[in-house]
Amino acid sequence: MMTLKPLACALLMTLTTMMAHAEDPARHLDQPGPTPMMGPEEDRDHSRLPADNPLGAPTIPHRITGHQMDRQFNRCLSCHGREAPPQLGARPMPDSHYQDRDGESRRQGAANRLPCTACHVPQMRGSGAPLGHPATGPQEP
Amino acid sequence: MRRWLSRYWHIFRSPSLHFSLGFLVLGGFISGIIFWGGFNTAMEYTNTESFCISCHEMQDNVYAELKYTVHYHNRSGVRATCSDCHVPHEWTNKMGRKMEASKEVWGKIFGTINTPEKFADKRLEMAEREWRRLKANDSLECRNCHEFEYMDFSRQTPVAQRMHEKAFSGDIEATCIDCHKGIAHRLPDMSGVPLWPNGEP
Protein backbone atom coordinates (compact mmCIF):
# COMPACT_ATOMS: atom_id res chain seq x y z
CA MET A 1 0.00 0.00 0.00
CA MET A 2 2.83 2.35 0.88
CA THR A 3 4.38 1.90 -2.53
CA LEU A 4 1.16 2.84 -4.29
CA LYS A 5 0.79 6.17 -2.52
CA PRO A 6 3.17 8.22 -4.70
CA LEU A 7 1.57 6.71 -7.79
CA ALA A 8 -1.90 7.67 -6.67
CA CYS A 9 -0.61 11.16 -5.85
CA ALA A 10 0.80 11.60 -9.32
CA LEU A 11 -2.41 10.35 -10.89
CA LEU A 12 -4.46 12.77 -8.83
CA MET A 13 -2.19 15.67 -9.77
CA THR A 14 -2.44 14.84 -13.46
CA LEU A 15 -6.21 14.63 -13.22
CA THR A 16 -6.53 17.95 -11.43
CA THR A 17 -4.20 19.62 -13.94
CA MET A 18 -6.26 18.25 -16.81
CA MET A 19 -9.48 19.44 -15.22
CA ALA A 20 -8.04 22.85 -14.52
CA HIS A 21 -7.01 23.10 -18.17
CA ALA A 22 -10.43 22.02 -19.34
CA GLU A 23 -12.11 24.68 -17.28
CA ASP A 24 -9.78 27.62 -17.87
CA PRO A 25 -11.38 29.70 -20.64
CA ALA A 26 -8.17 31.68 -21.28
CA ARG A 27 -5.95 28.67 -21.70
CA HIS A 28 -5.56 29.15 -25.46
CA LEU A 29 -4.50 32.76 -25.27
CA ASP A 30 -0.81 32.07 -24.89
CA GLN A 31 -0.56 29.22 -27.39
CA PRO A 32 -1.06 29.05 -31.13
CA GLY A 33 -4.23 27.53 -32.49
CA PRO A 34 -4.27 24.46 -34.71
CA THR A 35 -2.45 24.95 -37.99
CA PRO A 36 -4.83 24.70 -40.96
CA MET A 37 -4.16 21.79 -43.29
CA MET A 38 -3.65 24.17 -46.21
CA GLY A 39 -2.93 27.85 -46.35
CA PRO A 40 -5.98 29.89 -47.36
CA GLU A 41 -6.34 30.57 -51.04
CA GLU A 42 -6.57 34.07 -52.46
CA ASP A 43 -9.86 35.33 -53.84
CA ARG A 44 -9.47 37.23 -57.10
CA ASP A 45 -12.99 38.61 -57.16
CA HIS A 46 -12.41 42.31 -57.84
CA SER A 47 -16.05 43.20 -57.24
CA ARG A 48 -16.07 42.43 -53.55
CA LEU A 49 -16.97 45.34 -51.34
CA PRO A 50 -15.64 46.27 -47.92
CA ALA A 51 -17.26 44.13 -45.28
CA ASP A 52 -19.92 45.62 -43.00
CA ASN A 53 -19.02 49.25 -43.59
CA PRO A 54 -19.56 51.33 -46.75
CA LEU A 55 -16.59 53.51 -45.77
CA GLY A 56 -14.40 50.55 -44.95
CA ALA A 57 -11.11 49.91 -46.66
CA PRO A 58 -11.46 47.73 -49.79
CA THR A 59 -9.98 44.27 -49.45
CA ILE A 60 -7.09 43.17 -51.65
CA PRO A 61 -8.08 40.83 -54.50
CA HIS A 62 -4.60 39.31 -54.92
CA ARG A 63 -1.80 37.73 -52.97
CA ILE A 64 0.63 39.96 -51.12
CA THR A 65 2.83 37.27 -49.61
CA GLY A 66 6.33 38.57 -49.09
CA HIS A 67 5.57 42.05 -50.38
CA GLN A 68 7.95 44.57 -48.89
CA MET A 69 6.28 47.39 -47.01
CA ASP A 70 8.71 49.43 -44.98
CA ARG A 71 10.35 52.83 -44.68
CA GLN A 72 12.60 52.16 -47.66
CA PHE A 73 10.18 50.64 -50.12
CA ASN A 74 6.47 49.89 -50.41
CA ARG A 75 5.69 47.30 -53.04
CA CYS A 76 1.98 48.19 -53.08
CA LEU A 77 2.86 51.57 -54.53
CA SER A 78 4.80 50.14 -57.45
CA CYS A 79 1.36 49.36 -58.95
CA HIS A 80 -1.04 51.49 -56.91
CA GLY A 81 1.12 54.61 -56.65
CA ARG A 82 0.89 57.73 -58.81
CA GLU A 83 4.02 56.91 -60.74
CA ALA A 84 2.81 53.44 -61.72
CA PRO A 85 1.93 52.95 -65.39
CA PRO A 86 -1.87 53.25 -65.77
CA GLN A 87 -1.93 50.31 -68.19
CA LEU A 88 -1.45 47.99 -65.23
CA GLY A 89 -5.08 48.56 -64.36
CA ALA A 90 -4.46 48.73 -60.62
CA ARG A 91 -6.80 50.97 -58.65
CA PRO A 92 -4.70 54.05 -57.80
CA MET A 93 -4.28 55.12 -54.22
CA PRO A 94 -6.66 58.07 -53.57
CA ASP A 95 -5.41 61.61 -53.02
CA SER A 96 -6.37 61.48 -49.34
CA HIS A 97 -3.63 58.90 -48.79
CA TYR A 98 -0.98 61.34 -50.01
CA GLN A 99 -1.88 63.97 -47.43
CA ASP A 100 -0.06 63.87 -44.15
CA ARG A 101 -1.68 64.91 -40.88
CA ASP A 102 -1.02 68.59 -41.62
CA GLY A 103 -2.83 68.35 -44.94
CA GLU A 104 0.35 68.62 -46.98
CA SER A 105 0.72 66.45 -50.05
CA ARG A 106 3.59 63.97 -49.99
CA ARG A 107 4.97 62.61 -53.20
CA GLN A 108 5.45 59.09 -51.88
CA GLY A 109 2.29 58.98 -49.79
CA ALA A 110 1.72 60.08 -46.23
CA ALA A 111 3.88 58.38 -43.64
CA ASN A 112 0.89 57.53 -41.46
CA ARG A 113 -0.64 55.64 -44.39
CA LEU A 114 2.45 53.53 -44.97
CA PRO A 115 1.32 50.23 -43.48
CA CYS A 116 -1.36 49.49 -46.10
CA THR A 117 -2.29 46.24 -44.39
CA ALA A 118 -3.32 48.08 -41.26
CA CYS A 119 -6.63 48.72 -43.07
CA HIS A 120 -6.54 46.67 -46.28
CA VAL A 121 -6.38 42.91 -45.97
CA PRO A 122 -6.14 40.24 -48.68
CA GLN A 123 -9.34 38.43 -49.60
CA MET A 124 -9.24 34.74 -48.85
CA ARG A 125 -11.46 31.91 -49.86
CA GLY A 126 -12.81 29.08 -47.78
CA SER A 127 -12.55 28.51 -44.02
CA GLY A 128 -15.62 30.74 -43.59
CA ALA A 129 -13.50 33.86 -43.23
CA PRO A 130 -15.94 36.67 -42.41
CA LEU A 131 -14.81 38.80 -45.33
CA GLY A 132 -17.85 38.72 -47.61
CA HIS A 133 -20.23 41.60 -48.13
CA PRO A 134 -23.20 41.47 -45.71
CA ALA A 135 -25.57 41.10 -48.66
CA THR A 136 -23.83 38.10 -50.15
CA GLY A 137 -22.04 36.60 -47.16
CA PRO A 138 -18.77 34.76 -47.28
CA GLN A 139 -18.09 33.56 -50.82
CA GLU A 140 -17.91 29.90 -51.59
CA PRO A 141 -14.81 28.75 -53.41
CA MET B 1 69.53 39.05 -63.53
CA ARG B 2 69.92 38.52 -67.24
CA ARG B 3 72.49 35.73 -66.73
CA TRP B 4 70.29 34.15 -64.09
CA LEU B 5 67.33 34.15 -66.47
CA SER B 6 69.33 32.78 -69.39
CA ARG B 7 70.66 29.94 -67.18
CA TYR B 8 67.11 28.88 -66.33
CA TRP B 9 66.03 29.28 -69.93
CA HIS B 10 68.90 26.94 -70.89
CA ILE B 11 67.83 24.33 -68.33
CA PHE B 12 64.20 24.69 -69.44
CA ARG B 13 65.12 24.10 -73.09
CA SER B 14 67.55 21.18 -72.73
CA PRO B 15 66.22 17.58 -72.71
CA SER B 16 65.77 15.80 -69.41
CA LEU B 17 68.82 13.79 -68.28
CA HIS B 18 67.54 11.81 -65.32
CA PHE B 19 63.80 11.35 -65.80
CA SER B 20 62.33 9.01 -68.36
CA LEU B 21 59.91 10.26 -70.98
CA GLY B 22 57.21 8.00 -69.53
CA PHE B 23 57.68 9.48 -66.05
CA LEU B 24 57.45 13.01 -67.38
CA VAL B 25 54.38 12.32 -69.51
CA LEU B 26 52.52 10.32 -66.85
CA GLY B 27 53.66 12.64 -64.06
CA GLY B 28 52.48 15.66 -66.04
CA PHE B 29 49.16 13.99 -66.75
CA ILE B 30 48.52 13.00 -63.15
CA SER B 31 49.57 16.31 -61.64
CA GLY B 32 47.41 18.00 -64.27
CA ILE B 33 44.41 16.05 -63.03
CA ILE B 34 45.26 16.89 -59.42
CA PHE B 35 45.76 20.61 -60.02
CA TRP B 36 42.80 21.08 -62.35
CA GLY B 37 40.56 18.98 -60.11
CA GLY B 38 41.76 20.87 -57.07
CA PHE B 39 41.14 24.18 -58.78
CA ASN B 40 37.62 23.18 -59.74
CA THR B 41 36.89 21.78 -56.29
CA ALA B 42 38.01 25.04 -54.71
CA MET B 43 35.89 26.94 -57.23
CA GLU B 44 32.87 24.78 -56.41
CA TYR B 45 33.49 25.22 -52.70
CA THR B 46 33.32 29.00 -53.06
CA ASN B 47 29.98 28.46 -54.80
CA THR B 48 28.35 26.78 -51.81
CA GLU B 49 25.91 28.58 -49.61
CA SER B 50 27.77 27.57 -46.44
CA PHE B 51 30.82 29.38 -47.82
CA CYS B 52 28.81 32.52 -48.63
CA ILE B 53 27.18 32.75 -45.23
CA SER B 54 30.37 32.02 -43.35
CA CYS B 55 30.65 35.84 -43.34
CA HIS B 56 28.18 37.48 -40.98
CA GLU B 57 27.59 40.23 -43.55
CA MET B 58 25.89 37.68 -45.78
CA GLN B 59 24.31 35.56 -43.06
CA ASP B 60 22.68 38.43 -41.15
CA ASN B 61 21.53 40.55 -44.06
CA VAL B 62 20.90 39.03 -47.44
CA TYR B 63 20.56 35.40 -46.34
CA ALA B 64 18.17 36.31 -43.54
CA GLU B 65 16.01 38.16 -46.08
CA LEU B 66 16.11 35.35 -48.62
CA LYS B 67 14.59 32.98 -46.05
CA TYR B 68 11.23 34.73 -46.32
CA THR B 69 11.02 34.59 -50.09
CA VAL B 70 9.69 32.01 -52.51
CA HIS B 71 13.20 31.25 -53.67
CA TYR B 72 13.98 29.72 -50.29
CA HIS B 73 10.70 28.40 -48.99
CA ASN B 74 7.86 27.19 -51.16
CA ARG B 75 5.28 24.53 -51.95
CA SER B 76 7.47 22.21 -54.02
CA GLY B 77 10.70 22.44 -52.04
CA VAL B 78 12.89 23.49 -54.96
CA ARG B 79 15.10 26.32 -53.87
CA ALA B 80 17.83 28.59 -55.14
CA THR B 81 21.12 29.03 -53.35
CA CYS B 82 23.27 32.18 -53.53
CA SER B 83 25.37 31.07 -56.46
CA ASP B 84 22.35 30.02 -58.55
CA CYS B 85 21.50 33.68 -59.02
CA HIS B 86 24.79 35.46 -58.41
CA VAL B 87 27.29 33.28 -60.31
CA PRO B 88 26.87 32.48 -64.02
CA HIS B 89 26.95 28.75 -64.76
CA GLU B 90 28.93 29.10 -67.97
CA TRP B 91 32.69 28.72 -67.41
CA THR B 92 34.13 31.94 -68.87
CA ASN B 93 31.50 34.17 -67.28
CA LYS B 94 31.91 32.26 -64.04
CA MET B 95 35.66 32.94 -63.94
CA GLY B 96 34.99 36.60 -64.68
CA ARG B 97 32.49 36.81 -61.86
CA LYS B 98 34.89 35.02 -59.50
CA MET B 99 37.58 37.57 -60.27
CA GLU B 100 35.13 40.40 -59.63
CA ALA B 101 34.21 38.73 -56.37
CA SER B 102 37.76 39.13 -55.08
CA LYS B 103 36.71 42.70 -54.34
CA GLU B 104 34.24 41.23 -51.85
CA VAL B 105 37.14 39.64 -49.98
CA TRP B 106 38.69 43.11 -49.75
CA GLY B 107 35.38 44.43 -48.42
CA LYS B 108 35.27 41.66 -45.84
CA ILE B 109 38.84 42.33 -44.62
CA PHE B 110 38.32 46.08 -44.30
CA GLY B 111 34.76 45.83 -42.94
CA THR B 112 33.05 47.83 -45.67
CA ILE B 113 29.59 46.56 -44.69
CA ASN B 114 30.23 45.00 -41.29
CA THR B 115 27.37 46.77 -39.49
CA PRO B 116 23.67 46.88 -40.43
CA GLU B 117 23.96 50.66 -40.90
CA LYS B 118 26.90 50.41 -43.28
CA PHE B 119 25.07 47.66 -45.15
CA ALA B 120 21.93 49.79 -45.49
CA ASP B 121 24.01 52.72 -46.76
CA LYS B 122 25.67 50.62 -49.44
CA ARG B 123 22.65 48.52 -50.36
CA LEU B 124 21.55 50.62 -53.32
CA GLU B 125 25.07 50.71 -54.76
CA MET B 126 25.46 46.94 -54.44
CA ALA B 127 21.96 46.27 -55.74
CA GLU B 128 22.53 48.51 -58.74
CA ARG B 129 25.67 46.58 -59.58
CA GLU B 130 23.68 43.31 -59.62
CA TRP B 131 20.86 44.86 -61.66
CA ARG B 132 23.39 46.15 -64.17
CA ARG B 133 25.00 42.73 -64.41
CA LEU B 134 21.67 40.93 -64.93
CA LYS B 135 20.54 43.54 -67.41
CA ALA B 136 23.77 43.12 -69.36
CA ASN B 137 23.57 39.31 -69.59
CA ASP B 138 19.79 39.26 -70.24
CA SER B 139 19.05 37.80 -66.80
CA LEU B 140 21.09 34.71 -67.60
CA GLU B 141 20.94 33.36 -64.05
CA CYS B 142 17.13 33.63 -63.91
CA ARG B 143 16.92 31.74 -67.18
CA ASN B 144 18.90 28.83 -65.80
CA CYS B 145 15.57 27.79 -64.25
CA HIS B 146 12.85 30.04 -65.72
CA GLU B 147 12.09 29.88 -69.42
CA PHE B 148 9.36 31.64 -71.38
CA GLU B 149 8.88 28.52 -73.51
CA TYR B 150 7.60 26.51 -70.56
CA MET B 151 5.52 29.17 -68.82
CA ASP B 152 1.80 28.54 -68.60
CA PHE B 153 0.61 32.09 -69.16
CA SER B 154 -2.96 31.06 -68.35
CA ARG B 155 -1.91 30.48 -64.76
CA GLN B 156 -0.44 33.96 -64.37
CA THR B 157 -2.21 37.14 -63.37
CA PRO B 158 -3.60 39.22 -66.28
CA VAL B 159 -0.85 41.82 -65.89
CA ALA B 160 1.88 39.17 -65.78
CA GLN B 161 0.38 37.48 -68.85
CA ARG B 162 0.41 40.71 -70.83
CA MET B 163 3.95 41.64 -69.82
CA HIS B 164 5.41 38.19 -70.40
CA GLU B 165 3.73 37.84 -73.81
CA LYS B 166 5.12 41.22 -74.88
CA ALA B 167 8.61 40.40 -73.65
CA PHE B 168 8.49 36.91 -75.20
CA SER B 169 7.37 38.16 -78.59
CA GLY B 170 9.95 40.94 -78.52
CA ASP B 171 7.43 43.79 -78.48
CA ILE B 172 9.30 45.35 -75.60
CA GLU B 173 13.00 45.29 -74.89
CA ALA B 174 12.92 43.91 -71.39
CA THR B 175 14.61 41.30 -69.30
CA CYS B 176 13.50 39.62 -66.07
CA ILE B 177 15.24 42.05 -63.72
CA ASP B 178 13.52 45.07 -65.29
CA CYS B 179 10.33 44.20 -63.38
CA HIS B 180 11.44 41.59 -60.85
CA LYS B 181 13.70 43.65 -58.63
CA GLY B 182 13.66 42.80 -54.95
CA ILE B 183 12.54 39.25 -55.62
CA ALA B 184 14.97 37.66 -53.18
CA HIS B 185 16.23 40.52 -51.01
CA ARG B 186 14.71 43.67 -49.62
CA LEU B 187 14.89 46.86 -51.62
CA PRO B 188 16.42 50.20 -50.60
CA ASP B 189 14.77 53.56 -51.24
CA MET B 190 13.86 53.19 -54.91
CA SER B 191 13.19 56.83 -55.79
CA GLY B 192 14.81 57.44 -59.15
CA VAL B 193 15.07 53.75 -60.01
CA PRO B 194 12.65 52.66 -62.76
CA LEU B 195 10.37 49.85 -61.55
CA TRP B 196 9.02 49.02 -65.00
CA PRO B 197 10.83 48.80 -68.35
CA ASN B 198 10.64 52.28 -69.93
CA GLY B 199 7.16 52.87 -68.52
CA GLU B 200 5.78 50.22 -70.86
CA PRO B 201 3.84 47.47 -69.13
Coordinates of C-alpha atoms in Angstrom, one line a residue:
Chain A
M1 CA 0.0 0.0 0.0
M2 CA 2.8 2.3 0.9
T3 CA 4.4 1.9 -2.5
L4 CA 1.2 2.8 -4.3
K5 CA 0.8 6.2 -2.5
P6 CA 3.2 8.2 -4.7
L7 CA 1.6 6.7 -7.8
A8 CA -1.9 7.7 -6.7
C9 CA -0.6 11.2 -5.8
A10 CA 0.8 11.6 -9.3
L11 CA -2.4 10.3 -10.9
L12 CA -4.5 12.8 -8.8
M13 CA -2.2 15.7 -9.8
T14 CA -2.4 14.8 -13.5
L15 CA -6.2 14.6 -13.2
T16 CA -6.5 18.0 -11.4
T17 CA -4.2 19.6 -13.9
M18 CA -6.3 18.3 -16.8
M19 CA -9.5 19.4 -15.2
A20 CA -8.0 22.9 -14.5
H21 CA -7.0 23.1 -18.2
A22 CA -10.4 22.0 -19.3
E23 CA -12.1 24.7 -17.3
D24 CA -9.8 27.6 -17.9
P25 CA -11.4 29.7 -20.6
A26 CA -8.2 31.7 -21.3
R27 CA -5.9 28.7 -21.7
H28 CA -5.6 29.1 -25.5
L29 CA -4.5 32.8 -25.3
D30 CA -0.8 32.1 -24.9
Q31 CA -0.6 29.2 -27.4
P32 CA -1.1 29.1 -31.1
G33 CA -4.2 27.5 -32.5
P34 CA -4.3 24.5 -34.7
T35 CA -2.5 25.0 -38.0
P36 CA -4.8 24.7 -41.0
M37 CA -4.2 21.8 -43.3
M38 CA -3.7 24.2 -46.2
G39 CA -2.9 27.8 -46.3
P40 CA -6.0 29.9 -47.4
E41 CA -6.3 30.6 -51.0
E42 CA -6.6 34.1 -52.5
D43 CA -9.9 35.3 -53.8
R44 CA -9.5 37.2 -57.1
D45 CA -13.0 38.6 -57.2
H46 CA -12.4 42.3 -57.8
S47 CA -16.0 43.2 -57.2
R48 CA -16.1 42.4 -53.6
L49 CA -17.0 45.3 -51.3
P50 CA -15.6 46.3 -47.9
A51 CA -17.3 44.1 -45.3
D52 CA -19.9 45.6 -43.0
N53 CA -19.0 49.2 -43.6
P54 CA -19.6 51.3 -46.8
L55 CA -16.6 53.5 -45.8
G56 CA -14.4 50.6 -44.9
A57 CA -11.1 49.9 -46.7
P58 CA -11.5 47.7 -49.8
T59 CA -10.0 44.3 -49.5
I60 CA -7.1 43.2 -51.6
P61 CA -8.1 40.8 -54.5
H62 CA -4.6 39.3 -54.9
R63 CA -1.8 37.7 -53.0
I64 CA 0.6 40.0 -51.1
T65 CA 2.8 37.3 -49.6
G66 CA 6.3 38.6 -49.1
H67 CA 5.6 42.1 -50.4
Q68 CA 8.0 44.6 -48.9
M69 CA 6.3 47.4 -47.0
D70 CA 8.7 49.4 -45.0
R71 CA 10.3 52.8 -44.7
Q72 CA 12.6 52.2 -47.7
F73 CA 10.2 50.6 -50.1
N74 CA 6.5 49.9 -50.4
R75 CA 5.7 47.3 -53.0
C76 CA 2.0 48.2 -53.1
L77 CA 2.9 51.6 -54.5
S78 CA 4.8 50.1 -57.4
C79 CA 1.4 49.4 -59.0
H80 CA -1.0 51.5 -56.9
G81 CA 1.1 54.6 -56.7
R82 CA 0.9 57.7 -58.8
E83 CA 4.0 56.9 -60.7
A84 CA 2.8 53.4 -61.7
P85 CA 1.9 52.9 -65.4
P86 CA -1.9 53.2 -65.8
Q87 CA -1.9 50.3 -68.2
L88 CA -1.5 48.0 -65.2
G89 CA -5.1 48.6 -64.4
A90 CA -4.5 48.7 -60.6
R91 CA -6.8 51.0 -58.6
P92 CA -4.7 54.0 -57.8
M93 CA -4.3 55.1 -54.2
P94 CA -6.7 58.1 -53.6
D95 CA -5.4 61.6 -53.0
S96 CA -6.4 61.5 -49.3
H97 CA -3.6 58.9 -48.8
Y98 CA -1.0 61.3 -50.0
Q99 CA -1.9 64.0 -47.4
D100 CA -0.1 63.9 -44.2
R101 CA -1.7 64.9 -40.9
D102 CA -1.0 68.6 -41.6
G103 CA -2.8 68.3 -44.9
E104 CA 0.3 68.6 -47.0
S105 CA 0.7 66.4 -50.0
R106 CA 3.6 64.0 -50.0
R107 CA 5.0 62.6 -53.2
Q108 CA 5.4 59.1 -51.9
G109 CA 2.3 59.0 -49.8
A110 CA 1.7 60.1 -46.2
A111 CA 3.9 58.4 -43.6
N112 CA 0.9 57.5 -41.5
R113 CA -0.6 55.6 -44.4
L114 CA 2.4 53.5 -45.0
P115 CA 1.3 50.2 -43.5
C116 CA -1.4 49.5 -46.1
T117 CA -2.3 46.2 -44.4
A118 CA -3.3 48.1 -41.3
C119 CA -6.6 48.7 -43.1
H120 CA -6.5 46.7 -46.3
V121 CA -6.4 42.9 -46.0
P122 CA -6.1 40.2 -48.7
Q123 CA -9.3 38.4 -49.6
M124 CA -9.2 34.7 -48.8
R125 CA -11.5 31.9 -49.9
G126 CA -12.8 29.1 -47.8
S127 CA -12.6 28.5 -44.0
G128 CA -15.6 30.7 -43.6
A129 CA -13.5 33.9 -43.2
P130 CA -15.9 36.7 -42.4
L131 CA -14.8 38.8 -45.3
G132 CA -17.9 38.7 -47.6
H133 CA -20.2 41.6 -48.1
P134 CA -23.2 41.5 -45.7
A135 CA -25.6 41.1 -48.7
T136 CA -23.8 38.1 -50.2
G137 CA -22.0 36.6 -47.2
P138 CA -18.8 34.8 -47.3
Q139 CA -18.1 33.6 -50.8
E140 CA -17.9 29.9 -51.6
P141 CA -14.8 28.8 -53.4
Chain B
M1 CA 69.5 39.0 -63.5
R2 CA 69.9 38.5 -67.2
R3 CA 72.5 35.7 -66.7
W4 CA 70.3 34.2 -64.1
L5 CA 67.3 34.1 -66.5
S6 CA 69.3 32.8 -69.4
R7 CA 70.7 29.9 -67.2
Y8 CA 67.1 28.9 -66.3
W9 CA 66.0 29.3 -69.9
H10 CA 68.9 26.9 -70.9
I11 CA 67.8 24.3 -68.3
F12 CA 64.2 24.7 -69.4
R13 CA 65.1 24.1 -73.1
S14 CA 67.5 21.2 -72.7
P15 CA 66.2 17.6 -72.7
S16 CA 65.8 15.8 -69.4
L17 CA 68.8 13.8 -68.3
H18 CA 67.5 11.8 -65.3
F19 CA 63.8 11.3 -65.8
S20 CA 62.3 9.0 -68.4
L21 CA 59.9 10.3 -71.0
G22 CA 57.2 8.0 -69.5
F23 CA 57.7 9.5 -66.1
L24 CA 57.4 13.0 -67.4
V25 CA 54.4 12.3 -69.5
L26 CA 52.5 10.3 -66.9
G27 CA 53.7 12.6 -64.1
G28 CA 52.5 15.7 -66.0
F29 CA 49.2 14.0 -66.8
I30 CA 48.5 13.0 -63.1
S31 CA 49.6 16.3 -61.6
G32 CA 47.4 18.0 -64.3
I33 CA 44.4 16.1 -63.0
I34 CA 45.3 16.9 -59.4
F35 CA 45.8 20.6 -60.0
W36 CA 42.8 21.1 -62.4
G37 CA 40.6 19.0 -60.1
G38 CA 41.8 20.9 -57.1
F39 CA 41.1 24.2 -58.8
N40 CA 37.6 23.2 -59.7
T41 CA 36.9 21.8 -56.3
A42 CA 38.0 25.0 -54.7
M43 CA 35.9 26.9 -57.2
E44 CA 32.9 24.8 -56.4
Y45 CA 33.5 25.2 -52.7
T46 CA 33.3 29.0 -53.1
N47 CA 30.0 28.5 -54.8
T48 CA 28.4 26.8 -51.8
E49 CA 25.9 28.6 -49.6
S50 CA 27.8 27.6 -46.4
F51 CA 30.8 29.4 -47.8
C52 CA 28.8 32.5 -48.6
I53 CA 27.2 32.8 -45.2
S54 CA 30.4 32.0 -43.4
C55 CA 30.6 35.8 -43.3
H56 CA 28.2 37.5 -41.0
E57 CA 27.6 40.2 -43.5
M58 CA 25.9 37.7 -45.8
Q59 CA 24.3 35.6 -43.1
D60 CA 22.7 38.4 -41.2
N61 CA 21.5 40.6 -44.1
V62 CA 20.9 39.0 -47.4
Y63 CA 20.6 35.4 -46.3
A64 CA 18.2 36.3 -43.5
E65 CA 16.0 38.2 -46.1
L66 CA 16.1 35.4 -48.6
K67 CA 14.6 33.0 -46.1
Y68 CA 11.2 34.7 -46.3
T69 CA 11.0 34.6 -50.1
V70 CA 9.7 32.0 -52.5
H71 CA 13.2 31.3 -53.7
Y72 CA 14.0 29.7 -50.3
H73 CA 10.7 28.4 -49.0
N74 CA 7.9 27.2 -51.2
R75 CA 5.3 24.5 -52.0
S76 CA 7.5 22.2 -54.0
G77 CA 10.7 22.4 -52.0
V78 CA 12.9 23.5 -55.0
R79 CA 15.1 26.3 -53.9
A80 CA 17.8 28.6 -55.1
T81 CA 21.1 29.0 -53.4
C82 CA 23.3 32.2 -53.5
S83 CA 25.4 31.1 -56.5
D84 CA 22.4 30.0 -58.5
C85 CA 21.5 33.7 -59.0
H86 CA 24.8 35.5 -58.4
V87 CA 27.3 33.3 -60.3
P88 CA 26.9 32.5 -64.0
H89 CA 26.9 28.7 -64.8
E90 CA 28.9 29.1 -68.0
W91 CA 32.7 28.7 -67.4
T92 CA 34.1 31.9 -68.9
N93 CA 31.5 34.2 -67.3
K94 CA 31.9 32.3 -64.0
M95 CA 35.7 32.9 -63.9
G96 CA 35.0 36.6 -64.7
R97 CA 32.5 36.8 -61.9
K98 CA 34.9 35.0 -59.5
M99 CA 37.6 37.6 -60.3
E100 CA 35.1 40.4 -59.6
A101 CA 34.2 38.7 -56.4
S102 CA 37.8 39.1 -55.1
K103 CA 36.7 42.7 -54.3
E104 CA 34.2 41.2 -51.9
V105 CA 37.1 39.6 -50.0
W106 CA 38.7 43.1 -49.7
G107 CA 35.4 44.4 -48.4
K108 CA 35.3 41.7 -45.8
I109 CA 38.8 42.3 -44.6
F110 CA 38.3 46.1 -44.3
G111 CA 34.8 45.8 -42.9
T112 CA 33.1 47.8 -45.7
I113 CA 29.6 46.6 -44.7
N114 CA 30.2 45.0 -41.3
T115 CA 27.4 46.8 -39.5
P116 CA 23.7 46.9 -40.4
E117 CA 24.0 50.7 -40.9
K118 CA 26.9 50.4 -43.3
F119 CA 25.1 47.7 -45.2
A120 CA 21.9 49.8 -45.5
D121 CA 24.0 52.7 -46.8
K122 CA 25.7 50.6 -49.4
R123 CA 22.6 48.5 -50.4
L124 CA 21.6 50.6 -53.3
E125 CA 25.1 50.7 -54.8
M126 CA 25.5 46.9 -54.4
A127 CA 22.0 46.3 -55.7
E128 CA 22.5 48.5 -58.7
R129 CA 25.7 46.6 -59.6
E130 CA 23.7 43.3 -59.6
W131 CA 20.9 44.9 -61.7
R132 CA 23.4 46.2 -64.2
R133 CA 25.0 42.7 -64.4
L134 CA 21.7 40.9 -64.9
K135 CA 20.5 43.5 -67.4
A136 CA 23.8 43.1 -69.4
N137 CA 23.6 39.3 -69.6
D138 CA 19.8 39.3 -70.2
S139 CA 19.1 37.8 -66.8
L140 CA 21.1 34.7 -67.6
E141 CA 20.9 33.4 -64.1
C142 CA 17.1 33.6 -63.9
R143 CA 16.9 31.7 -67.2
N144 CA 18.9 28.8 -65.8
C145 CA 15.6 27.8 -64.2
H146 CA 12.9 30.0 -65.7
E147 CA 12.1 29.9 -69.4
F148 CA 9.4 31.6 -71.4
E149 CA 8.9 28.5 -73.5
Y150 CA 7.6 26.5 -70.6
M151 CA 5.5 29.2 -68.8
D152 CA 1.8 28.5 -68.6
F153 CA 0.6 32.1 -69.2
S154 CA -3.0 31.1 -68.4
R155 CA -1.9 30.5 -64.8
Q156 CA -0.4 34.0 -64.4
T157 CA -2.2 37.1 -63.4
P158 CA -3.6 39.2 -66.3
V159 CA -0.8 41.8 -65.9
A160 CA 1.9 39.2 -65.8
Q161 CA 0.4 37.5 -68.9
R162 CA 0.4 40.7 -70.8
M163 CA 3.9 41.6 -69.8
H164 CA 5.4 38.2 -70.4
E165 CA 3.7 37.8 -73.8
K166 CA 5.1 41.2 -74.9
A167 CA 8.6 40.4 -73.6
F168 CA 8.5 36.9 -75.2
S169 CA 7.4 38.2 -78.6
G170 CA 10.0 40.9 -78.5
D171 CA 7.4 43.8 -78.5
I172 CA 9.3 45.4 -75.6
E173 CA 13.0 45.3 -74.9
A174 CA 12.9 43.9 -71.4
T175 CA 14.6 41.3 -69.3
C176 CA 13.5 39.6 -66.1
I177 CA 15.2 42.0 -63.7
D178 CA 13.5 45.1 -65.3
C179 CA 10.3 44.2 -63.4
H180 CA 11.4 41.6 -60.8
K181 CA 13.7 43.6 -58.6
G182 CA 13.7 42.8 -54.9
I183 CA 12.5 39.2 -55.6
A184 CA 15.0 37.7 -53.2
H185 CA 16.2 40.5 -51.0
R186 CA 14.7 43.7 -49.6
L187 CA 14.9 46.9 -51.6
P188 CA 16.4 50.2 -50.6
D189 CA 14.8 53.6 -51.2
M190 CA 13.9 53.2 -54.9
S191 CA 13.2 56.8 -55.8
G192 CA 14.8 57.4 -59.1
V193 CA 15.1 53.7 -60.0
P194 CA 12.7 52.7 -62.8
L195 CA 10.4 49.8 -61.6
W196 CA 9.0 49.0 -65.0
P197 CA 10.8 48.8 -68.3
N198 CA 10.6 52.3 -69.9
G199 CA 7.2 52.9 -68.5
E200 CA 5.8 50.2 -70.9
P201 CA 3.8 47.5 -69.1

